[in-house]
GROMACS .gro file of C-alpha atoms in nm:
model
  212
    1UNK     CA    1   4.454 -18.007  -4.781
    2UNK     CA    2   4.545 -18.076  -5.129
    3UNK     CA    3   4.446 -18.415  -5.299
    4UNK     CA    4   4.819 -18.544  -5.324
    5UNK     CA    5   4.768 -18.576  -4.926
    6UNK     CA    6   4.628 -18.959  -4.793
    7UNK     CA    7   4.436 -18.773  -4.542
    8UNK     CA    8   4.152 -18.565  -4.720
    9UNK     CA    9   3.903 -18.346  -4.499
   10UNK     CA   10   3.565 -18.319  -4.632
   11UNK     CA   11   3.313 -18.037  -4.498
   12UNK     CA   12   3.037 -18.165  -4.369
   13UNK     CA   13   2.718 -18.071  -4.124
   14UNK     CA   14   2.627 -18.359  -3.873
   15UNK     CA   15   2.320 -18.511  -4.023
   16UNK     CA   16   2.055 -18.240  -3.901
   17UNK     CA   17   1.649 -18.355  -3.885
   18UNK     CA   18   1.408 -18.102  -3.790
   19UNK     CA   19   1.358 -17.885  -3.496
   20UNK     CA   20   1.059 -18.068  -3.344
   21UNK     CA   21   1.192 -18.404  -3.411
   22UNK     CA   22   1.534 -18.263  -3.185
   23UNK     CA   23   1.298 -18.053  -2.964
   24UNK     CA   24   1.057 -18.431  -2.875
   25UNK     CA   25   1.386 -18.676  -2.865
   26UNK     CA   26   1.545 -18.464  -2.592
   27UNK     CA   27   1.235 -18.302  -2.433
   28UNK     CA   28   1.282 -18.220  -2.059
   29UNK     CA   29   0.995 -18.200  -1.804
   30UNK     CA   30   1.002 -17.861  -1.613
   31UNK     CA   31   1.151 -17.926  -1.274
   32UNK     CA   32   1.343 -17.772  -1.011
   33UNK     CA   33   1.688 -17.694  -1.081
   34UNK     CA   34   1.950 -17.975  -0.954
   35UNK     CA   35   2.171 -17.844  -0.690
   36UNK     CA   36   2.539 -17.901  -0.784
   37UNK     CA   37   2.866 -17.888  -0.553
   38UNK     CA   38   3.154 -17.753  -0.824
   39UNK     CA   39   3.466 -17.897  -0.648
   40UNK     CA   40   3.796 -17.971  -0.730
   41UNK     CA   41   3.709 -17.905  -1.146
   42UNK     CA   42   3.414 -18.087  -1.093
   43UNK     CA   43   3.045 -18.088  -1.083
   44UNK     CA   44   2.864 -18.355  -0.809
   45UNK     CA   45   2.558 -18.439  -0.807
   46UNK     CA   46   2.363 -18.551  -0.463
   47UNK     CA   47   2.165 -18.880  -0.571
   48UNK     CA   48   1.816 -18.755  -0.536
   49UNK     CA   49   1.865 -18.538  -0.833
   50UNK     CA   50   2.111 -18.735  -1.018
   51UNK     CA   51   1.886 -19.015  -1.128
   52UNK     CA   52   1.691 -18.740  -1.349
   53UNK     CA   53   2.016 -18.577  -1.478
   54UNK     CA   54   2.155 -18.912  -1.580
   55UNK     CA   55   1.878 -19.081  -1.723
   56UNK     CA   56   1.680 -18.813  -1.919
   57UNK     CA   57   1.960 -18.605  -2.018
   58UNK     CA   58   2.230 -18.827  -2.076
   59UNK     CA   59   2.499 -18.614  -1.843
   60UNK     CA   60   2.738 -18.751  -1.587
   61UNK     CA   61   2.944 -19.026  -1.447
   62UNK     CA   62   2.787 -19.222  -1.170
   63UNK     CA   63   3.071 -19.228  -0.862
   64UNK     CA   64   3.041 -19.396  -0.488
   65UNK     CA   65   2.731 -19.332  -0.288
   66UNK     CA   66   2.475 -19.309  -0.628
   67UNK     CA   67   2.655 -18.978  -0.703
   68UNK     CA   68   2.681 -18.831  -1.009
   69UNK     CA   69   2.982 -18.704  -1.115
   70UNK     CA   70   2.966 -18.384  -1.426
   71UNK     CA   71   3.265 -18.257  -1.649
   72UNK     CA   72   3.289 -17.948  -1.660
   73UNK     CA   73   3.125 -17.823  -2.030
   74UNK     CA   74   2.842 -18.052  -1.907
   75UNK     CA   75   2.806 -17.843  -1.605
   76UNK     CA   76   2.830 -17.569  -1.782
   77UNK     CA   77   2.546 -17.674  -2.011
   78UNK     CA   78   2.315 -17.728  -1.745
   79UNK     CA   79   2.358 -17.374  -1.592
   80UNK     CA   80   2.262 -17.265  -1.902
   81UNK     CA   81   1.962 -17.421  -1.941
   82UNK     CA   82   1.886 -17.337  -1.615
   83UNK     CA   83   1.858 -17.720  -1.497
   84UNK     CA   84   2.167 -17.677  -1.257
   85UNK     CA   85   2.256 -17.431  -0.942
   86UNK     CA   86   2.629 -17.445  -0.858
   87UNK     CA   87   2.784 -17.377  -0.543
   88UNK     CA   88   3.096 -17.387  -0.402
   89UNK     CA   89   3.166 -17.658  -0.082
   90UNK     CA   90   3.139 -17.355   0.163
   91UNK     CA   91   2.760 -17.295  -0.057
   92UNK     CA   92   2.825 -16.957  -0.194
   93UNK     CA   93   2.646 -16.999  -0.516
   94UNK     CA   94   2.894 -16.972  -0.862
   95UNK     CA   95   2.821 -16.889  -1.239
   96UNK     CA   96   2.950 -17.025  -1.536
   97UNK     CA   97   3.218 -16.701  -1.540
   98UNK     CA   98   3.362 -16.870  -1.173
   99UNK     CA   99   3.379 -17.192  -1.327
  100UNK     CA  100   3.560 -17.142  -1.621
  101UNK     CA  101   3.797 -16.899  -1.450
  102UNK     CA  102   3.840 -17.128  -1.210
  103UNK     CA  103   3.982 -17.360  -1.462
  104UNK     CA  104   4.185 -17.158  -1.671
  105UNK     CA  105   4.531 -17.215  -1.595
  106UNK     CA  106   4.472 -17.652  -1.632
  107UNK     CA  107   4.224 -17.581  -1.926
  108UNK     CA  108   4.237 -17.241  -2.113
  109UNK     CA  109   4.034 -17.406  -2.410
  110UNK     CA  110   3.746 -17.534  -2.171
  111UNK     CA  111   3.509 -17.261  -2.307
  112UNK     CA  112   3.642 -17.371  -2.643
  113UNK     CA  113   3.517 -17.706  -2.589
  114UNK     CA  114   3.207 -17.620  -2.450
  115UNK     CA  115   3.062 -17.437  -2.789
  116UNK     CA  116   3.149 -17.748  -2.956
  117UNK     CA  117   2.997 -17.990  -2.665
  118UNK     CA  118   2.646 -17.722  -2.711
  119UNK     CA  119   2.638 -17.722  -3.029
  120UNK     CA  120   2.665 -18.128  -3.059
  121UNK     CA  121   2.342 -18.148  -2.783
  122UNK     CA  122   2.138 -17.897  -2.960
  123UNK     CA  123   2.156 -18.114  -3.248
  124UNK     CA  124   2.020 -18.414  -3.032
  125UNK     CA  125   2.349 -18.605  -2.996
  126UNK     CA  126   2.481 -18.723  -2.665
  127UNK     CA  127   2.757 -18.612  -2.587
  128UNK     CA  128   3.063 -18.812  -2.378
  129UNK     CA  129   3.427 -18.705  -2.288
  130UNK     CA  130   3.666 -18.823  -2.533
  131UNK     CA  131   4.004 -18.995  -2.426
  132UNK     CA  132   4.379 -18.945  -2.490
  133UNK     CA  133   4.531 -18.818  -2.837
  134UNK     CA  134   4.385 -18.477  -2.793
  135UNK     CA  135   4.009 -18.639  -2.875
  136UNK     CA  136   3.772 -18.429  -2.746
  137UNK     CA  137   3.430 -18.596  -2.748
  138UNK     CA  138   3.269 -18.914  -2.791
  139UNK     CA  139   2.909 -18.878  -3.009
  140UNK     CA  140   2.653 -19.140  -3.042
  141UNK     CA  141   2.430 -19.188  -3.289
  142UNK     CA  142   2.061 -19.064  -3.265
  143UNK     CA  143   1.904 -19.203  -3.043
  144UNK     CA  144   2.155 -19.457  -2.856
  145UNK     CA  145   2.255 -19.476  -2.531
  146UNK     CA  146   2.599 -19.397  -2.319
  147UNK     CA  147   2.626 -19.769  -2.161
  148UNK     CA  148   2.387 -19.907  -2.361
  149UNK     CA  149   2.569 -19.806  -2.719
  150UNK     CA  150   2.884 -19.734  -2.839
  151UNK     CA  151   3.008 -19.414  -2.983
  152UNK     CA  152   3.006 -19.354  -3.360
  153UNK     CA  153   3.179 -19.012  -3.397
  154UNK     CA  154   3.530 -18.884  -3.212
  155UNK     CA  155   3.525 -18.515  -3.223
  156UNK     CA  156   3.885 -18.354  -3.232
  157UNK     CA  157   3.825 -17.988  -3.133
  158UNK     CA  158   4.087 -17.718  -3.317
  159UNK     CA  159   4.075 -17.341  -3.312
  160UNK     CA  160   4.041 -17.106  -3.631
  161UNK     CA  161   4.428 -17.038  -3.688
  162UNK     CA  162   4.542 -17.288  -3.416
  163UNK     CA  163   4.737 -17.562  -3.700
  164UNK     CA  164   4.731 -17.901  -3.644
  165UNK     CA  165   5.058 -18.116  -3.683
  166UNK     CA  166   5.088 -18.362  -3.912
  167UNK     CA  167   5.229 -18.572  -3.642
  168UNK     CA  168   4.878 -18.505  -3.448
  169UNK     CA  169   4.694 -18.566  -3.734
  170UNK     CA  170   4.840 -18.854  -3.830
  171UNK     CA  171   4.781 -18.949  -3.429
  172UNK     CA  172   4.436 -18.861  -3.429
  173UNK     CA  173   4.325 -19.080  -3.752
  174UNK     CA  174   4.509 -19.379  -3.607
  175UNK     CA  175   4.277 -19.389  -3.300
  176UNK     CA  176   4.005 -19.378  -3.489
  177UNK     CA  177   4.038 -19.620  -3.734
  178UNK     CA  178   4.191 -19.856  -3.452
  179UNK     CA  179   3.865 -19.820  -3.271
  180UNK     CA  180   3.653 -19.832  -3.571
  181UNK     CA  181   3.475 -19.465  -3.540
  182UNK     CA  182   3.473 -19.188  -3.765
  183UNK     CA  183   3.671 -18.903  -3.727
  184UNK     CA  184   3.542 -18.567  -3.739
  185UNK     CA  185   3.722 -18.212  -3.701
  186UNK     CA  186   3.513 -17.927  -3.513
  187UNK     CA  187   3.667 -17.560  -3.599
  188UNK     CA  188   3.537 -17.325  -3.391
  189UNK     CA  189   3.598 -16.976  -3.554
  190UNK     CA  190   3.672 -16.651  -3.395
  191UNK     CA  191   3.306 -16.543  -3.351
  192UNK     CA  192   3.246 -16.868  -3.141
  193UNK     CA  193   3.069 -17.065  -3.456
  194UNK     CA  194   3.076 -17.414  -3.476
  195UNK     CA  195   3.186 -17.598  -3.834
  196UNK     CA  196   3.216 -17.967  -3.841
  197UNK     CA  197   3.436 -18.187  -4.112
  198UNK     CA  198   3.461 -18.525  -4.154
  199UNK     CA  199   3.792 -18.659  -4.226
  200UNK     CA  200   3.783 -18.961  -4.480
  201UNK     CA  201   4.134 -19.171  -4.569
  202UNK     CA  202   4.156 -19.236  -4.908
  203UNK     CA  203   4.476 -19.422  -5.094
  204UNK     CA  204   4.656 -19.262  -5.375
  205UNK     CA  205   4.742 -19.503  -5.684
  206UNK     CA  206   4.963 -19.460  -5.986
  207UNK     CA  207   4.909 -19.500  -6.375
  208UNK     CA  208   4.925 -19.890  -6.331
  209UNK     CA  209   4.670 -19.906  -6.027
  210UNK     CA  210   4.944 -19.971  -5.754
  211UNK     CA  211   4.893 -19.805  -5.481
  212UNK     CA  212   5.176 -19.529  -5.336
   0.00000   0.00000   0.00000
């Protein structure tokens, strides 16, 4: 964007500390796998295993009957890690490939999202759906709590050579500056890497200091 525009993007990395620091706040005891029903785009959790995946990693909605209920990038996070088994109602056991496919048609960018939701939790950030104007995520700050916090960051997730409109834009910065967070732009490029930018508002002003 050019500096006549009021919206200016600036590149910049999400605060990074160092690997053990990352590796010690999110440390996970070795355990058993938690055993995961993938049903109707979602992942839920029986309560005897959703305590753990709720309170150490951060992941999850808690539903009726002490539930837990997973999105699905979180899902597919935990599969990864190997901290999750998914089945289907019936119990045949399903992968991360059965998932997304699954989803495709309602969400062709879920595996989009999902680099962008891994990339934010290997960092050490928790991670929380976003809401409506095309806001992806919801970050907190290092070392705050979903529930106990609120966010600071709203992640807007765009594709290398996908545009955004300047009527979305112009959406996007709205929201956050009406709920007080900053904004940040994650471009994930055609190799499936991550780049974050933070997008700052600045005024424009003329010769005699009035602003345009």
């Amino acid at each position: 964007m050019s500096k006549d525009n009021s919206d200016s993007l600036e590149q910049e990395e999400l605060e990074e500390e160092q690997e053990d620091e990352i590796e010690e706040e999110f440390q996970e005891p070795e355990e058993d796998p938690a055993n995961v029903v993938f049903e109707n785009g979602k992942g839920l959790v029986a309560s005897e295993d959703a305590d753990r995946l709720s309170q150490q990693g951060f992941y999850g909605t808690r539903i009726d009957g002490n539930k837990l209920e997973l999105e699905p990038v979180e899902l597919l996070h935990l599969i990864e890690r190997k901290r999750a088994i998914a089945s289907t109602p019936s119990g045949e056991h399903v992968g991360s490939d059965y998932i997304v496919n699954s989803l495709l048609e309602e969400d062709p960018d879920l595996w989009i999202r999902y680099l962008v939701f891994r990339d934010l939790r290997s960092r050490g950030y928790a991670v929380r759906k976003g809401f409506g104007s095309g806001i992806g995520f919801r970050v907190y700050a290092r070392g705050d709590k979903p529930g106990a916090a609120n966010a600071k960051e709203l992640v807007y997730v765009l594709k290398e050579g996908v545009p955004i409109s300047l009527s979305d834009l112009d959406l996007v910065t709205k929201t956050a500056a009406g709920s007080r967070k900053d904004l940040v732009f994650a471009l994930v490029d055609q190799n499936g890497e991550v780049n974050f930018y933070k997008v700052a508002q600045s005024t424009l002003r003329d010769r005699s200091g009035d602003e345009q």
